[in-house]
Short mmCIF file of C-alpha atoms and ligand atoms in Angstrom, two decimals:
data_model
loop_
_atom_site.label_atom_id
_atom_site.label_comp_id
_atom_site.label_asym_id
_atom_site.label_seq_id
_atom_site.Cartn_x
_atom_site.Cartn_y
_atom_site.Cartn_z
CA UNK A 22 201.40 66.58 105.69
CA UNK A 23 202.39 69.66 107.44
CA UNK A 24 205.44 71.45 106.35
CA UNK A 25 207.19 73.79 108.90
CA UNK A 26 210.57 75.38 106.71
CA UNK A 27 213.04 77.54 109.34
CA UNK A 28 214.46 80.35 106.80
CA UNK A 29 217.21 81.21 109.61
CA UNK A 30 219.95 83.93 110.07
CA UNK A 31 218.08 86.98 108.28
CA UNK A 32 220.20 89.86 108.86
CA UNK A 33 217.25 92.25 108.39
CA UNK A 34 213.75 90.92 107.90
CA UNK A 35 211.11 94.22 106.63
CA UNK A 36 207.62 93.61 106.95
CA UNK A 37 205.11 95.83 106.26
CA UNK A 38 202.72 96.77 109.38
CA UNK A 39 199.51 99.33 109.32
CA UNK A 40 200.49 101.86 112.26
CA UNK A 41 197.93 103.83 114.26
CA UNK A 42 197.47 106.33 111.98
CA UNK A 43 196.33 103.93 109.38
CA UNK A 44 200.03 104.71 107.28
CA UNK A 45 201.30 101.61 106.18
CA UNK A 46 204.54 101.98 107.75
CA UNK A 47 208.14 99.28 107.00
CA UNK A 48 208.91 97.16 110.17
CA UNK A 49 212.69 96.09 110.54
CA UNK A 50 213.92 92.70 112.53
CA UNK A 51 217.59 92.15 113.12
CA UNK A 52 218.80 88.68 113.01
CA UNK A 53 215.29 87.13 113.27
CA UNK A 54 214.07 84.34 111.67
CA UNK A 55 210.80 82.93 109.54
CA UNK A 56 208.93 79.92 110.06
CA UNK A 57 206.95 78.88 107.03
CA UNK A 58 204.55 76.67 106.92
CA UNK A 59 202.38 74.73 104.28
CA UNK A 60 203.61 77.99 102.07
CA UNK A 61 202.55 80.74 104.91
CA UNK A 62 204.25 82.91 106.96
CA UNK A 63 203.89 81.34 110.35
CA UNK A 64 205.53 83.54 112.54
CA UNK A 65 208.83 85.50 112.96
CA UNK A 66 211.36 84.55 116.00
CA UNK A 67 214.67 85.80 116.74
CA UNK A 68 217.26 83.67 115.06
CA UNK A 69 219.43 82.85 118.26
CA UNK A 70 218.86 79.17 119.93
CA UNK A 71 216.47 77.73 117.61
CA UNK A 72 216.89 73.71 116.81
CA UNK A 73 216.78 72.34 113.32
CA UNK A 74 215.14 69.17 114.40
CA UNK A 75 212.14 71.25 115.08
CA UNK A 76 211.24 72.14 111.29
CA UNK A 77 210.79 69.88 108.40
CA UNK A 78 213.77 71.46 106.89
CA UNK A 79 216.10 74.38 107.83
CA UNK A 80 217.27 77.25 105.26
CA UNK A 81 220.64 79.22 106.55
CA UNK A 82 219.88 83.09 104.42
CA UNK A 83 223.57 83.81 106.01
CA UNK A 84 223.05 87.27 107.02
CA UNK A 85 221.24 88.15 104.13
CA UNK A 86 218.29 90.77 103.92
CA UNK A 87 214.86 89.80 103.23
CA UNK A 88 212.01 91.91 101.96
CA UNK A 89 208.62 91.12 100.73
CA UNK A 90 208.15 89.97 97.21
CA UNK A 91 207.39 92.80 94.61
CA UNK A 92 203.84 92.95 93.39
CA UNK A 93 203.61 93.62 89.23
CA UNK A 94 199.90 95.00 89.29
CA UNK A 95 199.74 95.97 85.68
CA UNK A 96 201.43 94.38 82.75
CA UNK A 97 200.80 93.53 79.28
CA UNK A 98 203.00 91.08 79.00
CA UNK A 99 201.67 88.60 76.58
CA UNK A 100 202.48 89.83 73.63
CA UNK A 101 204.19 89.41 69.97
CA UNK A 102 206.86 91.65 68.39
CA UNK A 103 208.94 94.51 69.62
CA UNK A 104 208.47 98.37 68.64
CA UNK A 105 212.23 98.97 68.39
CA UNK A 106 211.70 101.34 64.74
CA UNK A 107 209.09 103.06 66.72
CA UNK A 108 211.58 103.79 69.48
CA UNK A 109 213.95 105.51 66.89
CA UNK A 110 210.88 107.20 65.47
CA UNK A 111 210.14 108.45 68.95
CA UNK A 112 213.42 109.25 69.40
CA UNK A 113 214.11 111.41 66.24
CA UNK A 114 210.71 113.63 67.04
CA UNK A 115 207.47 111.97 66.52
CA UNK A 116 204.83 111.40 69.45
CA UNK A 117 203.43 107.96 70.64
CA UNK A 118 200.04 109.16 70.23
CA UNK A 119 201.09 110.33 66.53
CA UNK A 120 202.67 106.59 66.06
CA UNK A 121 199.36 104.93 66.84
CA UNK A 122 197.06 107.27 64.99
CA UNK A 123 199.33 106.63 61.77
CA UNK A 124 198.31 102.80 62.42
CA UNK A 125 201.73 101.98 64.54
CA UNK A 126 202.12 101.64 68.26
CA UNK A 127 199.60 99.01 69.72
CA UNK A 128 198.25 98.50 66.29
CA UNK A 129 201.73 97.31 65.53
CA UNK A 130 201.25 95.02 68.28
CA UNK A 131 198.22 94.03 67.76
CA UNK A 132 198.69 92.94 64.11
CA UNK A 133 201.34 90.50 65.59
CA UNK A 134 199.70 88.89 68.39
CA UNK A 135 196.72 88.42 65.89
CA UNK A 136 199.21 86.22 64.12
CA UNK A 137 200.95 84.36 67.08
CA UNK A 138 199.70 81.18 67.86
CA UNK A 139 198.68 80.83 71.95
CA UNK A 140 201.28 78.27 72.17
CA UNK A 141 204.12 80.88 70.98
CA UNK A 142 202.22 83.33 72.90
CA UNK A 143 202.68 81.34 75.99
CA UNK A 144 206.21 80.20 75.54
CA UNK A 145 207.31 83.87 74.98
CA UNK A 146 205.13 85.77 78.35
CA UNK A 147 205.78 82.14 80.34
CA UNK A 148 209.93 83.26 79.41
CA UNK A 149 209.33 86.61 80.27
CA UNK A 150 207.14 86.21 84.06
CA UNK A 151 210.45 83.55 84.73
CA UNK A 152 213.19 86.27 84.04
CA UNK A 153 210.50 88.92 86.29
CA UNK A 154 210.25 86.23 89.06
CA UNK A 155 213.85 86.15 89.20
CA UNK A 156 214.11 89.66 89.42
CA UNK A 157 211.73 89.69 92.41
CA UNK A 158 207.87 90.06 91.09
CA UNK A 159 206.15 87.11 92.96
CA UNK A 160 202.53 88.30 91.93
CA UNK A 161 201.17 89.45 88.80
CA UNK A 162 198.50 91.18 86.98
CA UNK A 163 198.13 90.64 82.78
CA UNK A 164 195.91 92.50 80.51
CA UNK A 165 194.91 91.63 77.20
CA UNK A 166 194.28 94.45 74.75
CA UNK A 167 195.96 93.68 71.45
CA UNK A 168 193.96 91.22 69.82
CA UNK A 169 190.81 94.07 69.71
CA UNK A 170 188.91 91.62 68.32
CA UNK A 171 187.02 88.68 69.94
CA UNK A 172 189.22 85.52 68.97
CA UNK A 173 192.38 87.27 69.92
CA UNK A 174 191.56 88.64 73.22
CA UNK A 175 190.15 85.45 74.57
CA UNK A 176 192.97 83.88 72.95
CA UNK A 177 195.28 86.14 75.56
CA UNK A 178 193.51 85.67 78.64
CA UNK A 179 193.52 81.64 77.81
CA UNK A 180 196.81 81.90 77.93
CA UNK A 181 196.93 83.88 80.53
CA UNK A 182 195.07 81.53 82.55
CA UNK A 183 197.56 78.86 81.40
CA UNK A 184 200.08 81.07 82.55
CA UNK A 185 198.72 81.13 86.14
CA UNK A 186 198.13 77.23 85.99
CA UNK A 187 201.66 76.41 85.22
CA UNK A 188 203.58 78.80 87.24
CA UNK A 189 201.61 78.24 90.61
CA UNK A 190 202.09 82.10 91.29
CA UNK A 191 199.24 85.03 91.74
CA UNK A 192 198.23 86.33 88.42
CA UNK A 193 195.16 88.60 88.21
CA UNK A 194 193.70 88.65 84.63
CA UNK A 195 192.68 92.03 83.09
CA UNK A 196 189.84 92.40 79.91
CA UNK A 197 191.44 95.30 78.10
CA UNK A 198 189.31 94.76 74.79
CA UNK A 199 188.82 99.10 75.20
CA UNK A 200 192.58 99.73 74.55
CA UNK A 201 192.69 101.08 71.11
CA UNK A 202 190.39 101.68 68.41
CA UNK A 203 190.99 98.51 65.37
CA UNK A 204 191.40 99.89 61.85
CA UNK A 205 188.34 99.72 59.88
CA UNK A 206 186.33 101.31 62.77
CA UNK A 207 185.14 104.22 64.42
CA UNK A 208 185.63 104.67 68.17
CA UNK A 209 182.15 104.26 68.69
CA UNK A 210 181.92 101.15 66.36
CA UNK A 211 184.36 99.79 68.18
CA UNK A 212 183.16 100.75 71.38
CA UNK A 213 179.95 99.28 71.04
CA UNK A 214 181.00 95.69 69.86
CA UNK A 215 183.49 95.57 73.43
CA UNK A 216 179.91 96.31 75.50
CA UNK A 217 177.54 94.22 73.28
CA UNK A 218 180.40 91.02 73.90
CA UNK A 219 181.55 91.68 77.69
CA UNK A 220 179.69 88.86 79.25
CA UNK A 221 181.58 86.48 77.08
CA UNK A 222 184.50 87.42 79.05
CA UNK A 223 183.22 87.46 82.42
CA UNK A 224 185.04 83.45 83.00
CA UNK A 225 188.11 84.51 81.38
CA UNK A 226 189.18 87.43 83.18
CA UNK A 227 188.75 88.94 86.85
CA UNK A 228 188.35 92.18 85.54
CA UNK A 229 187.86 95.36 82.98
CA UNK A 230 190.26 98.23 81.91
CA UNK A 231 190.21 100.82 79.40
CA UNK A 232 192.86 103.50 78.15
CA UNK A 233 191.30 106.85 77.90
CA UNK A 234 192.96 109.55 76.35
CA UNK A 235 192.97 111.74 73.44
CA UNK A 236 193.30 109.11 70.32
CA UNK A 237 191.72 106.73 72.59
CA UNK A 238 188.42 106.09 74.63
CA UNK A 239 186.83 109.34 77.09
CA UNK A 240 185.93 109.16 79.86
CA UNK A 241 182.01 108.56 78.53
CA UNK A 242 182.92 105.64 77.67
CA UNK A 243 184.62 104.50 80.65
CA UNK A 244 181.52 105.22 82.32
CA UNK A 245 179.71 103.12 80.31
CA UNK A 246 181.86 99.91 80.23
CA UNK A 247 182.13 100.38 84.33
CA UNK A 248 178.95 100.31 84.79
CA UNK A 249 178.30 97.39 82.47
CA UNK A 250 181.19 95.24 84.00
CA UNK A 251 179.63 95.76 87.23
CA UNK A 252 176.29 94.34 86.10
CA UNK A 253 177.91 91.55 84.16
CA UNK A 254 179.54 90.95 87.77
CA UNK A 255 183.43 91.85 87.37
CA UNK A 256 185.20 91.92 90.42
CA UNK A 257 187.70 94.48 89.43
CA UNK A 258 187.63 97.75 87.18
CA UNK A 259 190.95 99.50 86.44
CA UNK A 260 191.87 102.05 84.41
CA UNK A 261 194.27 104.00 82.54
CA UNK A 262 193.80 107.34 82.82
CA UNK A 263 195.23 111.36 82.78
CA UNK A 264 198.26 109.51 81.00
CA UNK A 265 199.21 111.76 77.91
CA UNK A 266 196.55 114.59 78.83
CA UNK A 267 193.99 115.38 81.26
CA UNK A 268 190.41 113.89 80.08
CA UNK A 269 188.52 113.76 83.45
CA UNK A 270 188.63 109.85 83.40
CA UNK A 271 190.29 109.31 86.41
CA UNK A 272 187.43 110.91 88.80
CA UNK A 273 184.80 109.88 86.50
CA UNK A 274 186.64 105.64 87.17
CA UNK A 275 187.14 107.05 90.94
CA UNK A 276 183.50 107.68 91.42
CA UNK A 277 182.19 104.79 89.79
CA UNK A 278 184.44 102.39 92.16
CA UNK A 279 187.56 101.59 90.22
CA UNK A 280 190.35 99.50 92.22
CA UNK A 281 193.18 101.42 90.51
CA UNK A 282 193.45 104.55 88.52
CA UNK A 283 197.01 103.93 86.79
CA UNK A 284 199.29 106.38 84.99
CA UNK A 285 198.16 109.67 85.87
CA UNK A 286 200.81 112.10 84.88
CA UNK A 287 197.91 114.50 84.61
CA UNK A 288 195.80 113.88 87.41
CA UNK A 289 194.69 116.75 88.85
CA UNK A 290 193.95 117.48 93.35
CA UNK A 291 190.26 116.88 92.15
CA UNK A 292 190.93 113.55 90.89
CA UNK A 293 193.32 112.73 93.84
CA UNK A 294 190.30 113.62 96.29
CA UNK A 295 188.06 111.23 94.78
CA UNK A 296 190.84 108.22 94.75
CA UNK A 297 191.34 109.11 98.05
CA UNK A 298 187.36 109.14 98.84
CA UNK A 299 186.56 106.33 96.85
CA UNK A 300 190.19 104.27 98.33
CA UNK A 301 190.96 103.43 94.47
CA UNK A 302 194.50 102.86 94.60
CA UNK A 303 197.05 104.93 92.72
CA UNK A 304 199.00 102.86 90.14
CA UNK A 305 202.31 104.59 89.01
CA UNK A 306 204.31 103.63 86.27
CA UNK A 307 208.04 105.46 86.42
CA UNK A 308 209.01 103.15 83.57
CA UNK A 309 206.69 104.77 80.98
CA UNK A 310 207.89 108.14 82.02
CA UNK A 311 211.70 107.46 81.55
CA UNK A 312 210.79 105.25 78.38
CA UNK A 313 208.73 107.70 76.46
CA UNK A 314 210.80 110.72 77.49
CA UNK A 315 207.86 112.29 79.35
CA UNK A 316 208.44 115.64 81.41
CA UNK A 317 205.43 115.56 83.57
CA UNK A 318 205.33 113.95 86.89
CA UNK A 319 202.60 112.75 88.56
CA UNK A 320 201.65 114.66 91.72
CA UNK A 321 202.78 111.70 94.00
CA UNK A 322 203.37 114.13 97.18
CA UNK A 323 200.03 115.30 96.71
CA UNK A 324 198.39 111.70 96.48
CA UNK A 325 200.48 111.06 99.94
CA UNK A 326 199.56 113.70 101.66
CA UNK A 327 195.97 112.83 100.72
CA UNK A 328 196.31 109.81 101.97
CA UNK A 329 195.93 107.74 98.72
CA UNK A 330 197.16 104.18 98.07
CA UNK A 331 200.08 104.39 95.97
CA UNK A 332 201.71 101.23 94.26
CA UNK A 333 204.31 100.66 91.49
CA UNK A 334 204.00 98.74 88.26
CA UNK A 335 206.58 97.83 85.28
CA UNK A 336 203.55 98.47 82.82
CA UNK A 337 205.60 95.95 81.40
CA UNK A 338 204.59 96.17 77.58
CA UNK A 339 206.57 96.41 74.06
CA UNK A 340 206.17 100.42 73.44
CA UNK A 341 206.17 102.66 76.28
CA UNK A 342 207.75 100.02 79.08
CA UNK A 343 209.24 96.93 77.70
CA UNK A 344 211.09 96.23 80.82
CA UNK A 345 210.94 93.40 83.39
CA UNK A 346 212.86 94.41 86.28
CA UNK A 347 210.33 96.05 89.31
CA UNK A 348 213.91 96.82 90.94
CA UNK A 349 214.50 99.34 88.11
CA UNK A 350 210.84 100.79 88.34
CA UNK A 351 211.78 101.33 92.68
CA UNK A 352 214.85 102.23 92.17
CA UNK A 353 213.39 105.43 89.19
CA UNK A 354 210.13 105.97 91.53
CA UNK A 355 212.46 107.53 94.37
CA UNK A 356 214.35 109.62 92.19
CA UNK A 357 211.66 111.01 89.52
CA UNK A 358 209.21 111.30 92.34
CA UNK A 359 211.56 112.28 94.76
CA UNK A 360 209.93 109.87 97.45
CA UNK A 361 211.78 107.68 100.07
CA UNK A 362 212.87 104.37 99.56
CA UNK A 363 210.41 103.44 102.27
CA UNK A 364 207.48 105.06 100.58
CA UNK A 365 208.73 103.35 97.17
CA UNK A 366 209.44 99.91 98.62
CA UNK A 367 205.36 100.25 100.17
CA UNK A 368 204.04 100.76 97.11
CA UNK A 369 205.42 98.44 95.27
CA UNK A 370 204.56 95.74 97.90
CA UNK A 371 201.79 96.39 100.39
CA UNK A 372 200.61 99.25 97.84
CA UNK A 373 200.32 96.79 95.06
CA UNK A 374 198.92 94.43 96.31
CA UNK A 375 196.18 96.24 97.18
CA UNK A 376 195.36 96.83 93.91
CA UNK A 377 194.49 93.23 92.90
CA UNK A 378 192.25 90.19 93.96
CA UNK A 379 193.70 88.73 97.15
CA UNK A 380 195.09 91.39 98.10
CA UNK A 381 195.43 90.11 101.83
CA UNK A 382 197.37 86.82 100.59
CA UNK A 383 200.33 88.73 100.46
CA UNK A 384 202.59 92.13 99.87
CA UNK A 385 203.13 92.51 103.49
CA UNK A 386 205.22 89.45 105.02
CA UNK A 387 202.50 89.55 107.89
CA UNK A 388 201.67 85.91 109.44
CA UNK A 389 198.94 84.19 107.26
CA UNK A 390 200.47 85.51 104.05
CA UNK A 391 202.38 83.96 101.67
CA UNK A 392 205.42 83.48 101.89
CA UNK A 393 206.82 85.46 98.93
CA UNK A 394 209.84 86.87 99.84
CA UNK A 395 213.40 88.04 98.52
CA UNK A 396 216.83 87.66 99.98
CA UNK A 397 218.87 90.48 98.93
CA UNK A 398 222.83 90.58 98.30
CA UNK A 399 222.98 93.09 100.29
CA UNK A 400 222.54 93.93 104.22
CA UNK A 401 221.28 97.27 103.17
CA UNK A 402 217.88 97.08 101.45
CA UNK A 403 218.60 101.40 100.79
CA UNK A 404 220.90 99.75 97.73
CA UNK A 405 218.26 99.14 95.33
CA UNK A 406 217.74 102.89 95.59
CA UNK A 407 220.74 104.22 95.75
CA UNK A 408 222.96 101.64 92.80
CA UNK A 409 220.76 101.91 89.58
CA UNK A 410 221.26 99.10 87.33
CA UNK A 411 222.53 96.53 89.48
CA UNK A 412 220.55 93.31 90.76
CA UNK A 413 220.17 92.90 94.14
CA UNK A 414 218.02 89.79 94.72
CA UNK A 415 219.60 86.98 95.30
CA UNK A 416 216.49 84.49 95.42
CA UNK A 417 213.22 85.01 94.82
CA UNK A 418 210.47 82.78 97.07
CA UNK A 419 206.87 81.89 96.29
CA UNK A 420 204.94 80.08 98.82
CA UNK A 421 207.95 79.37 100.54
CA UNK A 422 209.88 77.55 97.54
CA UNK A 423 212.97 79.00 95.63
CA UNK A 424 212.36 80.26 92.23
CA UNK A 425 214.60 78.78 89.93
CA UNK A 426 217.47 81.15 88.81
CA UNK A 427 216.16 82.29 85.51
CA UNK A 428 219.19 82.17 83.02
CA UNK A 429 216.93 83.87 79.81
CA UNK A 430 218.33 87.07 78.25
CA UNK A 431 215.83 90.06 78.41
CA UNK A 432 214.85 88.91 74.45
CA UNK A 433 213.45 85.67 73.52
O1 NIG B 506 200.01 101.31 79.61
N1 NIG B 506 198.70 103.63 77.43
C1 NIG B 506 198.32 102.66 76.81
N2 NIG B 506 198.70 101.38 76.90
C2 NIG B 506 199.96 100.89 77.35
C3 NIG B 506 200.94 100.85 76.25
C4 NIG B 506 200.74 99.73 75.39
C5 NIG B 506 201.62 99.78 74.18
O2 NIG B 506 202.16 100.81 73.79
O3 NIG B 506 201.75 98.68 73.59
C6 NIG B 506 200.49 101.61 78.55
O4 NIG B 506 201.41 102.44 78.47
FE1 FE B 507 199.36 99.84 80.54
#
């Protein structure tokens, strides 16, 4: 049966809209309203004369402000365990790369979630994606990554799949088996046993990442594992790259067709000319800057002027970003990158999106989407830019359907 919903009196509706230039560019509707159907975005009318018996049901957003959902397009968010003694480490002096190398960081984590049972595991990320959607992520990406060893990583995506199943939302699921060497082997041990077994997890996830950086994989390696996902016929390659220092990873991923280059603190104009020539999308994680206390900024007005994709992400994980909220990541994108609230609002919507699978299906509000959408408690949509460490989002739509007010603390 066909399903027409009338979301009615929006103060301000923003969609996003792809102007001449090719600039993705915010679109603003005063007191318009959005018909909805089957879960799409049919079209958007003004909000004067319309009649209720014409829709299957009729939603009064009183004034309120509505903006496309925010898209989450990289997390780790199934996981075991917090790193708080490793933030007081941290704190008193030592360095996250000197954490893991000393067998803490995401060894720490990855000794837990060996441990956890899925069903834990999905109890605790299922709490977690609630308490997100109700912050205002309607679409996600998850990476595995701290199992490093078959049973556990498979054991992450499963339940990231289950995840996906039982929360009706967008998830895009992320192989991240190259994200730290185990102890007991050598990088190239290790490194060799995630090739030889990447076609067992060519059902389980949509696509590959790696972390390169010193203490971690090169940029050789990257190389390698692209090209191998590719044959084994992953839709997706991601990586993170330039993160902690400059390895040459991110032109290398670039060249070889990656859908996002994420992090890149370090990234250099080289690598920013190839993102922009190869359209990999720049994924930009304020959180991890803020959390780990990091001085250098990525060279975001460079990667605009280029013309690169930019997007925003909570790298929502227990050591360098355990947070949940995307309004916090917007809200430190303007101000340590000194961009607009336009430009950060884009990116972590249209921007995104664009990094994942389906990329089309939403991010935008355009008609034919769906309809993921916030209302905002406030007429001004500038506010979650300007107020830091408020929440602005009222209620949180997927597909047309309120999200259910997520009463969870921030810990399980
Ligand atoms: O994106 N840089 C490497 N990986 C994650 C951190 C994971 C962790 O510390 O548990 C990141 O920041
Ligand atoms: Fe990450």
């Amino acid at each position: 049966m066909t399903e027409t919903v009338c979301f009615k009196n929006i103060g301000q509706l923003i969609q996003t809209d792809v102007s001449a230039d090719g600039q993705p560019r915010l679109k603003f509707s005063n007191h318009s309203a959005l018909l909805v159907k089957n879960g799409r975005i049919e079209s958007v009318v003004p909000s004067s004369g319309l009649k209720s018996s014409d829709y299957s049901k009729t939603v009064d957003l009183k004034g309120k402000t509505v903006i496309p959902g925010f898209v989450d397009c990289h997390t780790h968010l199934i996981y075991a365990g917090e790193r708080k003694e490793e933030m007081e480490q941290r704190l008193d002096g030592s360095s996250y790369m000197d954490i893991l190398k000393n067998g803490g960081g995401i060894l720490n984590t990855v000794h837990a979630t060996r441990k956890a049972d899925a069903q834990s595991l999905f109890v605790t990320a299922r709490t977690r994606m609630r308490r997100m959607m109700a912050l205002g992520t309607t679409a996600f990406e998850i990476k595995s990554g701290y199992g490093l060893d078959l049973s556990t990583e498979k054991k992450m995506l499963r339940v990231g799949r289950r995840l996906k199943d039982a929360l009706r939302i967008p998830v895009t699921l992320t192989y991240l088996g190259a994200h730290a060497v185990p102890q007991g082997s050598t990088r190239s041990q290790y490194f060799n046993f995630v090739m030889e077994h990447l076609p067992e997890f060519r059902d389980l996830a949509d696509g590959v990442d790696i972390f390169c950086d010193r203490g971690a994989f090169k940029a050789q390696d990257l190389r390698r594992l692209f090209l191998h996902a590719k044959l084994v016929g992953f839709s997706q390659l991601r990586a993170h790259v330039e993160e902690l220092s400059h390895q040459g990873a991110c032109a290398e991923a670039a060249r070889l067709g990656a859908h996002s280059c994420d992090h890149l603190e370090h990234a250099s104009p080289n690598d920013i000319r190839a993102m922009k020539h190869a359209g990999t999308v720049a994924v930009l994680m304020p959180g991890v800057t803020f959390f780990l206390g990091e001085e250098k900024i990525p060279l975001v007005h460079s990667m605009i002027d280029a013309g690169v994709t930019l997007a925003l992400a909570t790298d929502c994980n227990p050591g360098s970003s355990p947070t949940y909220n995307m309004q916090t990541v917007l809200n430190l994108a303007c101000h340590l990158y000194r961009i607009t609230p336009e430009q950060a609002l884009i990116a972590a919507t249209y921007g995104s999106a664009k990094a994942l699978i389906e990329h089309t299906e939403y991010g935008s509000l355009k008609p034919g989407q769906r309809a993921d959408f916030l209302a905002l408690k406030t007429s001004d949509y500038r506010d979650l830019f300007y107020y830091f460490g408020e929440n602005f989002v009222e209620s949180t739509y997927i597909a047309g359907r309120p999200v259910r007010t997520a009463k969870n603390p921030a810990t399980e």
